[in-house]
Amino acid sequence: MSKIRERVPGIALRTTLITGYPTEGEMEFEELAEFVEQMQFDRLGVFTFSPEEGTSSWPLADPVPHEEKIRRQERIYDIQSGISLEKNLSKIGTNQRVLIERQESGFYYGRTASHAPEVDGEVRVDSKNELPIGEFVLAKITNASEYDLEAVTI
């Protein structure tokens, strides 16, 4: 991952994880949590395991209690939340290309190249001018939260 970041400055790395896989014990989960902390993913999703007939995990049953799967999922999200906030705060003051997707309540909403549609956060863009839906605009990031950015057109 560090080689990728070194060779492609500004790249956004994302992944999706599953907690509570049948063979995941506390030691494996702690290793996963440490991995998330070390890798500092730009975007990360976490789902809890659920057995699906016909998959290779089906014969493994479902030994991890639902409450434990949720606890692990929340712990990973807590780790990622801090990482996401730090990464988003570092974007304040930068200019970003934003794909405008919709207008709502006086603001435009879109995403940068690092935001996956319908999965990641959004960029709320304030503009005195009408912006074209489905087109890119240049915007300056003015504020940030864990998952979303705020910007003004420039």
PDB file of C-alpha atoms in Angstrom:
ATOM      1  CA  MET A   1       0.000   0.000   0.000  1.00  0.00           C
ATOM      2  CA  SER A   2       2.830   2.389   0.797  1.00  0.00           C
ATOM      3  CA  LYS A   3       4.389   1.637  -2.605  1.00  0.00           C
ATOM      4  CA  ILE A   4       1.093   2.447  -4.312  1.00  0.00           C
ATOM      5  CA  ARG A   5       0.788   5.735  -2.417  1.00  0.00           C
ATOM      6  CA  GLU A   6       4.414   6.530  -3.202  1.00  0.00           C
ATOM      7  CA  ARG A   7       3.993   5.890  -6.927  1.00  0.00           C
ATOM      8  CA  VAL A   8       0.572   7.544  -7.252  1.00  0.00           C
ATOM      9  CA  PRO A   9       0.470  10.646  -5.029  1.00  0.00           C
ATOM     10  CA  GLY A  10      -3.044  11.609  -4.034  1.00  0.00           C
ATOM     11  CA  ILE A  11      -4.518   8.167  -4.745  1.00  0.00           C
ATOM     12  CA  ALA A  12      -7.545   7.218  -2.661  1.00  0.00           C
ATOM     13  CA  LEU A  13      -7.526   3.653  -1.361  1.00  0.00           C
ATOM     14  CA  ARG A  14     -10.752   1.995  -0.287  1.00  0.00           C
ATOM     15  CA  THR A  15     -11.827  -1.419   0.860  1.00  0.00           C
ATOM     16  CA  THR A  16     -14.763  -3.319   2.279  1.00  0.00           C
ATOM     17  CA  LEU A  17     -14.472  -5.754   5.174  1.00  0.00           C
ATOM     18  CA  ILE A  18     -16.598  -8.421   6.820  1.00  0.00           C
ATOM     19  CA  THR A  19     -16.598  -8.927  10.582  1.00  0.00           C
ATOM     20  CA  GLY A  20     -17.698 -12.114  12.272  1.00  0.00           C
ATOM     21  CA  TYR A  21     -16.604 -14.577   9.606  1.00  0.00           C
ATOM     22  CA  PRO A  22     -16.964 -18.108  11.061  1.00  0.00           C
ATOM     23  CA  THR A  23     -13.216 -18.584  11.535  1.00  0.00           C
ATOM     24  CA  GLU A  24     -12.645 -15.089  12.985  1.00  0.00           C
ATOM     25  CA  GLY A  25     -11.667 -15.281  16.642  1.00  0.00           C
ATOM     26  CA  GLU A  26     -10.672 -12.380  18.873  1.00  0.00           C
ATOM     27  CA  MET A  27      -7.017 -12.642  17.784  1.00  0.00           C
ATOM     28  CA  GLU A  28      -7.921 -12.450  14.083  1.00  0.00           C
ATOM     29  CA  PHE A  29     -10.232  -9.537  14.754  1.00  0.00           C
ATOM     30  CA  GLU A  30      -7.524  -7.629  16.646  1.00  0.00           C
ATOM     31  CA  GLU A  31      -5.207  -8.227  13.689  1.00  0.00           C
ATOM     32  CA  LEU A  32      -7.871  -6.794  11.376  1.00  0.00           C
ATOM     33  CA  ALA A  33      -8.352  -3.725  13.601  1.00  0.00           C
ATOM     34  CA  GLU A  34      -4.592  -3.133  13.653  1.00  0.00           C
ATOM     35  CA  PHE A  35      -4.444  -3.518   9.864  1.00  0.00           C
ATOM     36  CA  VAL A  36      -7.159  -0.862   9.406  1.00  0.00           C
ATOM     37  CA  GLU A  37      -5.281   1.492  11.743  1.00  0.00           C
ATOM     38  CA  GLN A  38      -1.976   0.970   9.924  1.00  0.00           C
ATOM     39  CA  MET A  39      -3.280   1.166   6.352  1.00  0.00           C
ATOM     40  CA  GLN A  40      -5.209   4.408   6.850  1.00  0.00           C
ATOM     41  CA  PHE A  41      -7.746   3.706   4.097  1.00  0.00           C
ATOM     42  CA  ASP A  42      -9.383   6.735   2.536  1.00  0.00           C
ATOM     43  CA  ARG A  43     -12.741   4.972   2.461  1.00  0.00           C
ATOM     44  CA  LEU A  44     -13.818   1.786   4.190  1.00  0.00           C
ATOM     45  CA  GLY A  45     -17.047  -0.149   4.505  1.00  0.00           C
ATOM     46  CA  VAL A  46     -17.775  -2.886   7.042  1.00  0.00           C
ATOM     47  CA  PHE A  47     -20.449  -5.550   6.869  1.00  0.00           C
ATOM     48  CA  THR A  48     -21.253  -8.335   9.284  1.00  0.00           C
ATOM     49  CA  PHE A  49     -21.024 -11.913   8.073  1.00  0.00           C
ATOM     50  CA  SER A  50     -24.213 -13.702   7.183  1.00  0.00           C
ATOM     51  CA  PRO A  51     -24.243 -17.227   5.795  1.00  0.00           C
ATOM     52  CA  GLU A  52     -25.308 -17.532   2.174  1.00  0.00           C
ATOM     53  CA  GLU A  53     -26.287 -20.903   0.806  1.00  0.00           C
ATOM     54  CA  GLY A  54     -24.047 -22.022  -2.020  1.00  0.00           C
ATOM     55  CA  THR A  55     -20.964 -20.075  -0.866  1.00  0.00           C
ATOM     56  CA  SER A  56     -17.736 -21.675   0.342  1.00  0.00           C
ATOM     57  CA  SER A  57     -18.485 -20.437   3.876  1.00  0.00           C
ATOM     58  CA  TRP A  58     -21.918 -22.103   4.048  1.00  0.00           C
ATOM     59  CA  PRO A  59     -20.594 -25.363   5.572  1.00  0.00           C
ATOM     60  CA  LEU A  60     -18.792 -23.368   8.311  1.00  0.00           C
ATOM     61  CA  ALA A  61     -22.118 -22.475   9.990  1.00  0.00           C
ATOM     62  CA  ASP A  62     -22.339 -19.178  11.872  1.00  0.00           C
ATOM     63  CA  PRO A  63     -20.578 -19.520  15.249  1.00  0.00           C
ATOM     64  CA  VAL A  64     -19.955 -15.805  15.958  1.00  0.00           C
ATOM     65  CA  PRO A  65     -22.934 -14.311  17.835  1.00  0.00           C
ATOM     66  CA  HIS A  66     -24.739 -11.458  16.080  1.00  0.00           C
ATOM     67  CA  GLU A  67     -23.997  -9.042  18.959  1.00  0.00           C
ATOM     68  CA  GLU A  68     -20.283  -9.797  18.656  1.00  0.00           C
ATOM     69  CA  LYS A  69     -20.340  -9.196  14.895  1.00  0.00           C
ATOM     70  CA  ILE A  70     -21.969  -5.802  15.513  1.00  0.00           C
ATOM     71  CA  ARG A  71     -19.448  -4.923  18.248  1.00  0.00           C
ATOM     72  CA  ARG A  72     -16.586  -5.705  15.889  1.00  0.00           C
ATOM     73  CA  GLN A  73     -18.200  -3.765  13.050  1.00  0.00           C
ATOM     74  CA  GLU A  74     -18.658  -0.726  15.301  1.00  0.00           C
ATOM     75  CA  ARG A  75     -15.053  -0.929  16.501  1.00  0.00           C
ATOM     76  CA  ILE A  76     -13.749  -0.905  12.935  1.00  0.00           C
ATOM     77  CA  TYR A  77     -16.055   2.015  12.106  1.00  0.00           C
ATOM     78  CA  ASP A  78     -14.758   3.880  15.181  1.00  0.00           C
ATOM     79  CA  ILE A  79     -11.176   3.440  13.984  1.00  0.00           C
ATOM     80  CA  GLN A  80     -12.076   4.462  10.430  1.00  0.00           C
ATOM     81  CA  SER A  81     -14.094   7.437  11.618  1.00  0.00           C
ATOM     82  CA  GLY A  82     -10.991   9.092  13.061  1.00  0.00           C
ATOM     83  CA  ILE A  83      -8.968   8.280   9.964  1.00  0.00           C
ATOM     84  CA  SER A  84     -11.668   9.685   7.678  1.00  0.00           C
ATOM     85  CA  LEU A  85     -12.008  12.877   9.683  1.00  0.00           C
ATOM     86  CA  GLU A  86      -8.260  13.471   9.616  1.00  0.00           C
ATOM     87  CA  LYS A  87      -8.070  12.862   5.875  1.00  0.00           C
ATOM     88  CA  ASN A  88     -11.070  15.114   5.168  1.00  0.00           C
ATOM     89  CA  LEU A  89      -9.760  17.921   7.393  1.00  0.00           C
ATOM     90  CA  SER A  90      -6.506  17.853   5.410  1.00  0.00           C
ATOM     91  CA  LYS A  91      -8.516  18.737   2.285  1.00  0.00           C
ATOM     92  CA  ILE A  92      -9.729  22.076   3.681  1.00  0.00           C
ATOM     93  CA  GLY A  93      -8.333  24.855   1.516  1.00  0.00           C
ATOM     94  CA  THR A  94      -7.680  22.597  -1.468  1.00  0.00           C
ATOM     95  CA  ASN A  95      -9.346  22.858  -4.842  1.00  0.00           C
ATOM     96  CA  GLN A  96     -11.188  19.754  -6.001  1.00  0.00           C
ATOM     97  CA  ARG A  97     -13.026  18.703  -9.136  1.00  0.00           C
ATOM     98  CA  VAL A  98     -16.567  17.845  -8.051  1.00  0.00           C
ATOM     99  CA  LEU A  99     -19.091  15.979 -10.171  1.00  0.00           C
ATOM    100  CA  ILE A 100     -22.427  17.669  -9.459  1.00  0.00           C
ATOM    101  CA  GLU A 101     -25.170  15.066  -9.002  1.00  0.00           C
ATOM    102  CA  ARG A 102     -28.152  16.953  -7.610  1.00  0.00           C
ATOM    103  CA  GLN A 103     -29.504  20.178  -6.176  1.00  0.00           C
ATOM    104  CA  GLU A 104     -31.348  20.228  -2.878  1.00  0.00           C
ATOM    105  CA  SER A 105     -32.347  22.937  -0.379  1.00  0.00           C
ATOM    106  CA  GLY A 106     -30.268  25.635  -2.063  1.00  0.00           C
ATOM    107  CA  PHE A 107     -27.086  23.577  -2.290  1.00  0.00           C
ATOM    108  CA  TYR A 108     -25.560  21.314  -4.893  1.00  0.00           C
ATOM    109  CA  TYR A 109     -24.304  17.866  -3.970  1.00  0.00           C
ATOM    110  CA  GLY A 110     -21.663  15.853  -5.711  1.00  0.00           C
ATOM    111  CA  ARG A 111     -18.539  13.815  -5.310  1.00  0.00           C
ATOM    112  CA  THR A 112     -14.864  13.904  -6.057  1.00  0.00           C
ATOM    113  CA  ALA A 113     -12.999  11.177  -7.920  1.00  0.00           C
ATOM    114  CA  SER A 114     -12.329   9.475  -4.572  1.00  0.00           C
ATOM    115  CA  HIS A 115     -16.024   9.190  -3.600  1.00  0.00           C
ATOM    116  CA  ALA A 116     -17.796   6.038  -4.811  1.00  0.00           C
ATOM    117  CA  PRO A 117     -21.390   6.771  -5.851  1.00  0.00           C
ATOM    118  CA  GLU A 118     -24.096   5.863  -3.335  1.00  0.00           C
ATOM    119  CA  VAL A 119     -21.514   4.469  -0.904  1.00  0.00           C
ATOM    120  CA  ASP A 120     -19.229   7.251   0.282  1.00  0.00           C
ATOM    121  CA  GLY A 121     -19.877  10.717   1.623  1.00  0.00           C
ATOM    122  CA  GLU A 122     -20.686  13.749  -0.483  1.00  0.00           C
ATOM    123  CA  VAL A 123     -19.461  17.229  -1.217  1.00  0.00           C
ATOM    124  CA  ARG A 124     -22.010  19.950  -0.488  1.00  0.00           C
ATOM    125  CA  VAL A 125     -21.276  22.842  -2.825  1.00  0.00           C
ATOM    126  CA  ASP A 126     -22.457  26.395  -2.267  1.00  0.00           C
ATOM    127  CA  SER A 127     -22.658  28.435  -5.443  1.00  0.00           C
ATOM    128  CA  LYS A 128     -24.106  31.801  -6.394  1.00  0.00           C
ATOM    129  CA  ASN A 129     -24.473  30.485  -9.933  1.00  0.00           C
ATOM    130  CA  GLU A 130     -26.511  27.622 -11.308  1.00  0.00           C
ATOM    131  CA  LEU A 131     -24.403  24.497 -11.678  1.00  0.00           C
ATOM    132  CA  PRO A 132     -24.874  21.852 -14.365  1.00  0.00           C
ATOM    133  CA  ILE A 133     -26.032  18.491 -13.042  1.00  0.00           C
ATOM    134  CA  GLY A 134     -23.807  15.700 -14.374  1.00  0.00           C
ATOM    135  CA  GLU A 135     -20.814  17.964 -15.000  1.00  0.00           C
ATOM    136  CA  PHE A 136     -17.619  18.745 -13.122  1.00  0.00           C
ATOM    137  CA  VAL A 137     -16.986  22.053 -11.372  1.00  0.00           C
ATOM    138  CA  LEU A 138     -13.928  23.319  -9.565  1.00  0.00           C
ATOM    139  CA  ALA A 139     -14.634  23.925  -5.880  1.00  0.00           C
ATOM    140  CA  LYS A 140     -12.605  24.949  -2.857  1.00  0.00           C
ATOM    141  CA  ILE A 141     -13.102  22.779   0.238  1.00  0.00           C
ATOM    142  CA  THR A 142     -14.143  24.976   3.171  1.00  0.00           C
ATOM    143  CA  ASN A 143     -15.195  22.485   5.838  1.00  0.00           C
ATOM    144  CA  ALA A 144     -15.138  18.773   6.565  1.00  0.00           C
ATOM    145  CA  SER A 145     -16.714  16.127   8.745  1.00  0.00           C
ATOM    146  CA  GLU A 146     -15.963  12.423   9.061  1.00  0.00           C
ATOM    147  CA  TYR A 147     -17.481  11.512   5.719  1.00  0.00           C
ATOM    148  CA  ASP A 148     -18.610  14.705   3.968  1.00  0.00           C
ATOM    149  CA  LEU A 149     -16.994  17.836   2.619  1.00  0.00           C
ATOM    150  CA  GLU A 150     -18.322  21.357   2.128  1.00  0.00           C
ATOM    151  CA  ALA A 151     -17.131  23.607  -0.665  1.00  0.00           C
ATOM    152  CA  VAL A 152     -17.716  26.790  -2.632  1.00  0.00           C
ATOM    153  CA  THR A 153     -17.307  27.132  -6.370  1.00  0.00           C
ATOM    154  CA  ILE A 154     -14.289  29.042  -7.589  1.00  0.00           C
TER     155      ILE A 154
END
